PDB file of C-alpha atoms in Angstrom:
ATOM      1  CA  UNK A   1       0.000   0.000   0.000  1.00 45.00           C
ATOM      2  CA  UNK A   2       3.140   2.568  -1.148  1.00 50.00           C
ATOM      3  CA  UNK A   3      -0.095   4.869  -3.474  1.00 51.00           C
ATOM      4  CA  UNK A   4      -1.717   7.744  -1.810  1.00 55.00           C
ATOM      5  CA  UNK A   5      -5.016   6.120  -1.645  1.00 50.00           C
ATOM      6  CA  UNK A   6      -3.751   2.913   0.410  1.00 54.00           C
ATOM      7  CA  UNK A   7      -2.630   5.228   2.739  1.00 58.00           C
ATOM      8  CA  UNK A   8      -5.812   6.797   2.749  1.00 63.00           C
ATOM      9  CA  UNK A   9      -7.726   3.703   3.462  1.00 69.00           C
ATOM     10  CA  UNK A  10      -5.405   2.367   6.869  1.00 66.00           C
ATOM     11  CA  UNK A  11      -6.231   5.471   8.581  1.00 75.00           C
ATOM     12  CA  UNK A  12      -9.502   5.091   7.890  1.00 84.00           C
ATOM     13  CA  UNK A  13      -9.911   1.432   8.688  1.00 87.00           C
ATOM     14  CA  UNK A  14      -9.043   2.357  12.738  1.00 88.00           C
ATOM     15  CA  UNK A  15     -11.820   4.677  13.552  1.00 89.00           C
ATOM     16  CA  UNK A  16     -14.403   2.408  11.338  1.00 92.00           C
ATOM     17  CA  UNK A  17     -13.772  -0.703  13.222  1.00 93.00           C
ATOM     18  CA  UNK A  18     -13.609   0.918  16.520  1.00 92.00           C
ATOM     19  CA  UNK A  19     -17.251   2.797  15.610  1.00 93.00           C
ATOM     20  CA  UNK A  20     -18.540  -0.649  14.262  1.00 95.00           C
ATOM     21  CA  UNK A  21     -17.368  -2.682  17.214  1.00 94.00           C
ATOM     22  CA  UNK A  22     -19.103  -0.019  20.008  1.00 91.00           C
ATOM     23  CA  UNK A  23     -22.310  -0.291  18.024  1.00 93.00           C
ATOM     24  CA  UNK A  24     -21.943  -3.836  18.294  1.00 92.00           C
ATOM     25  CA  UNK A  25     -21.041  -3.738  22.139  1.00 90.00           C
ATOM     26  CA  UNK A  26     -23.859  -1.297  22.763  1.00 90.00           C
ATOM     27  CA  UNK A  27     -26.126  -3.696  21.384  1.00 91.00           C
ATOM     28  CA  UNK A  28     -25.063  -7.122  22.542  1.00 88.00           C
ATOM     29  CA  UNK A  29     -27.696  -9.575  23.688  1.00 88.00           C
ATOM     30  CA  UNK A  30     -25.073 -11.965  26.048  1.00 87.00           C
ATOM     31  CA  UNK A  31     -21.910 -11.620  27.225  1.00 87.00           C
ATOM     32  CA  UNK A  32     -20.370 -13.742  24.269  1.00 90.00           C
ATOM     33  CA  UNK A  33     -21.321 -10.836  21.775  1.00 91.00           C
ATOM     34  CA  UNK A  34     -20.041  -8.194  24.515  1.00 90.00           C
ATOM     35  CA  UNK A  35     -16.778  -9.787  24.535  1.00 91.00           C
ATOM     36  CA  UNK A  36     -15.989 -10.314  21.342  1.00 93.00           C
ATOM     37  CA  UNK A  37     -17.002  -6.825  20.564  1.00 92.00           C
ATOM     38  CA  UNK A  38     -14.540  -5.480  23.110  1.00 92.00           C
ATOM     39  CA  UNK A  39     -11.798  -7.246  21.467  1.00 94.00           C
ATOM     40  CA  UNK A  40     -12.926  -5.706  17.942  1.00 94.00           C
ATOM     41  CA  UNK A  41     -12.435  -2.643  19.827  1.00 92.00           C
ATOM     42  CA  UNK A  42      -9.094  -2.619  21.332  1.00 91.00           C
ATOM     43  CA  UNK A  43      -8.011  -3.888  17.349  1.00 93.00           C
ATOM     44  CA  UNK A  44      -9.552  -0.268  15.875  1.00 92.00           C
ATOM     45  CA  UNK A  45      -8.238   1.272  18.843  1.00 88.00           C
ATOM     46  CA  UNK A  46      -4.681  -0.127  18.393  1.00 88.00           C
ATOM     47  CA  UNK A  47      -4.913   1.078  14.679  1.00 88.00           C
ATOM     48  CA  UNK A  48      -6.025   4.759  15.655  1.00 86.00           C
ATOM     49  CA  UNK A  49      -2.783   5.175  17.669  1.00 83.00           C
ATOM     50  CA  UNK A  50      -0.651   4.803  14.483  1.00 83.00           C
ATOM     51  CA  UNK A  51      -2.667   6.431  12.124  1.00 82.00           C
ATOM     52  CA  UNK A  52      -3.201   9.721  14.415  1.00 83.00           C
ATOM     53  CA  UNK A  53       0.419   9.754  14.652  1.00 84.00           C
ATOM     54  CA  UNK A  54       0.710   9.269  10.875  1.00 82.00           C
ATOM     55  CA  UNK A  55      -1.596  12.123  10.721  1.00 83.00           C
ATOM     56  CA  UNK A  56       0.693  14.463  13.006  1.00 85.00           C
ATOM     57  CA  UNK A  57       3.913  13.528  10.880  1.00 85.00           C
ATOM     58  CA  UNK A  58       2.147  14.697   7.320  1.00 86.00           C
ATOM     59  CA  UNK A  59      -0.127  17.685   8.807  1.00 88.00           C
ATOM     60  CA  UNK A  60       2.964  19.899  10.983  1.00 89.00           C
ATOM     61  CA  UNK A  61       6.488  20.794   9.555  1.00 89.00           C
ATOM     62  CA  UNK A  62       9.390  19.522  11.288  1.00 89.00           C
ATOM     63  CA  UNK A  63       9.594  23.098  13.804  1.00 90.00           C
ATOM     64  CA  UNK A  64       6.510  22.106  14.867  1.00 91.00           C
ATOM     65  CA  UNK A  65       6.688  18.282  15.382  1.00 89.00           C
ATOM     66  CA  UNK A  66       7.456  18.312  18.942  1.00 91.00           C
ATOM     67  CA  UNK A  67       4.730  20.645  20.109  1.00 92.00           C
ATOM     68  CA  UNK A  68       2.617  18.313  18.326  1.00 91.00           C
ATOM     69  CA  UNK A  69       3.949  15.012  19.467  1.00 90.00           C
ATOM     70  CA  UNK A  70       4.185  16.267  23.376  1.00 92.00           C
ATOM     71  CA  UNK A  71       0.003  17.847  22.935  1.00 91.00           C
ATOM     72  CA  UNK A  72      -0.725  14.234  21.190  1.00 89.00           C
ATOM     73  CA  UNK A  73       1.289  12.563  24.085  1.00 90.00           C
ATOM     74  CA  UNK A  74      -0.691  14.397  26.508  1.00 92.00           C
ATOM     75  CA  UNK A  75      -4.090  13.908  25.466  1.00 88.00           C
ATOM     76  CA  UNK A  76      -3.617  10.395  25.238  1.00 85.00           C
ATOM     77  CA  UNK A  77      -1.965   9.929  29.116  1.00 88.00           C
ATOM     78  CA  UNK A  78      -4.917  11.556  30.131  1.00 88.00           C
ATOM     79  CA  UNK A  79      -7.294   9.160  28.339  1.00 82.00           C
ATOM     80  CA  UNK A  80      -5.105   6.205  29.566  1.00 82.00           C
ATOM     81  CA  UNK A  81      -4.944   7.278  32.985  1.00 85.00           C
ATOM     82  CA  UNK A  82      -8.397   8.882  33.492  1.00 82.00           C
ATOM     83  CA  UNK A  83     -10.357   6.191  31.545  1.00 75.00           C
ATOM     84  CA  UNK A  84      -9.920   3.418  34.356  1.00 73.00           C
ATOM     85  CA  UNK A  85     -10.189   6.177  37.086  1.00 76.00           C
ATOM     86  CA  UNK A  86     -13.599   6.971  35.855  1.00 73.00           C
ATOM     87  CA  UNK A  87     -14.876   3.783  34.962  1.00 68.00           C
ATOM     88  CA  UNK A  88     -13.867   2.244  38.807  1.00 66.00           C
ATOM     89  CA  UNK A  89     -15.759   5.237  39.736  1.00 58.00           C
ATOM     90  CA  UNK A  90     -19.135   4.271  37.893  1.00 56.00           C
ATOM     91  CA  UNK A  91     -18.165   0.438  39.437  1.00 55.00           C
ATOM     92  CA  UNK A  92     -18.212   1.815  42.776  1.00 56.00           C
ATOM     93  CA  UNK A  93     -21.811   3.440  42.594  1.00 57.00           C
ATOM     94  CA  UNK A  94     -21.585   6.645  41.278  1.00 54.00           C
ATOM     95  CA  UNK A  95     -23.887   7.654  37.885  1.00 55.00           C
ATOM     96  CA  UNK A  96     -23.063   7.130  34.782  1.00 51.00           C
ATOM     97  CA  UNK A  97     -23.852   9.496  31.779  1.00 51.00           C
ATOM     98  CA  UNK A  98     -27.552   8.811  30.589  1.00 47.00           C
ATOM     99  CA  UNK A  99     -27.656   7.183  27.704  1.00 47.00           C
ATOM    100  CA  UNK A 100     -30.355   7.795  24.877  1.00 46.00           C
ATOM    101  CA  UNK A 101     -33.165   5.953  26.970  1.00 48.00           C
ATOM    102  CA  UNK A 102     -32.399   8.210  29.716  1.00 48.00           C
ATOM    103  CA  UNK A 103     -31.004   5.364  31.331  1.00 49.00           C
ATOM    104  CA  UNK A 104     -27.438   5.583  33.381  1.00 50.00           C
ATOM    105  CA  UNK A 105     -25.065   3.368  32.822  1.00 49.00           C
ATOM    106  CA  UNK A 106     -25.642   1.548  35.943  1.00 51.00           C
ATOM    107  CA  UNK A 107     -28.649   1.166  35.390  1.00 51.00           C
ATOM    108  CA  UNK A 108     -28.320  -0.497  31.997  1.00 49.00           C
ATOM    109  CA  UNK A 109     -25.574  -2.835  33.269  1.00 52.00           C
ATOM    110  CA  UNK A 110     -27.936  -4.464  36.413  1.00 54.00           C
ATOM    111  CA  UNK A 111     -30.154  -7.450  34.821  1.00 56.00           C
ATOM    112  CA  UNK A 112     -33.629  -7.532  35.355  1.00 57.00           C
ATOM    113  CA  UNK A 113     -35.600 -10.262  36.280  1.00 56.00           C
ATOM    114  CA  UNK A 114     -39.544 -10.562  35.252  1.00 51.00           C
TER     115      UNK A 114
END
């Protein structure tokens, strides 16, 4: 994939898997289908870290590489380190974002039983 439009495609492929792969997990009917849409997930997620890097390379000229690369490297520590900070803090009890039934997280993640 040396042409221009192969390139094009990779970068692409990241974000669409990851986007296809939470649909899936958002709509999973057993745990099965949950899991093996969270694996789909960390794939497209593992391909966005390239690709936004890629992206960084092309888009800024070489002055401005390393104000890009430490704001890039920043953002992503913060996603890394805050992600698991929030989520223990949903496990633990606290809300979760409404979703679009109005429903919290929490409250979407406890089975009912008729």
């Amino acid at each position: 994939m040396s042409d221009r439009f192969g390139r094009r495609r990779v970068v692409v492929i990241g974000p669409a898997l990851f986007g296809a792969a939470w649909l899936a997990a958002a709509h999973a009917a057993d745990p099965v289908q949950l899991a093996a849409a969270r694996v789909a997930m960390g794939v497209g997620g593992a391909l966005i870290m390239p690709s936004a890097l890629s992206i960084l390379i092309t888009v800024f000229d070489e002055r401005e590489h390393r104000k890009a690369l430490t704001a890039w490297s920043a953002v992503a520590m913060v996603g890394l380190v805050g992600g698991p900070v929030l989520r223990g803090g949903k496990e633990a009890g606290a809300p979760g974002p409404a979703g679009p039934t109005g429903a919290t997280t929490r409250e979407l993640a406890t089975p009912t039983h008729s």
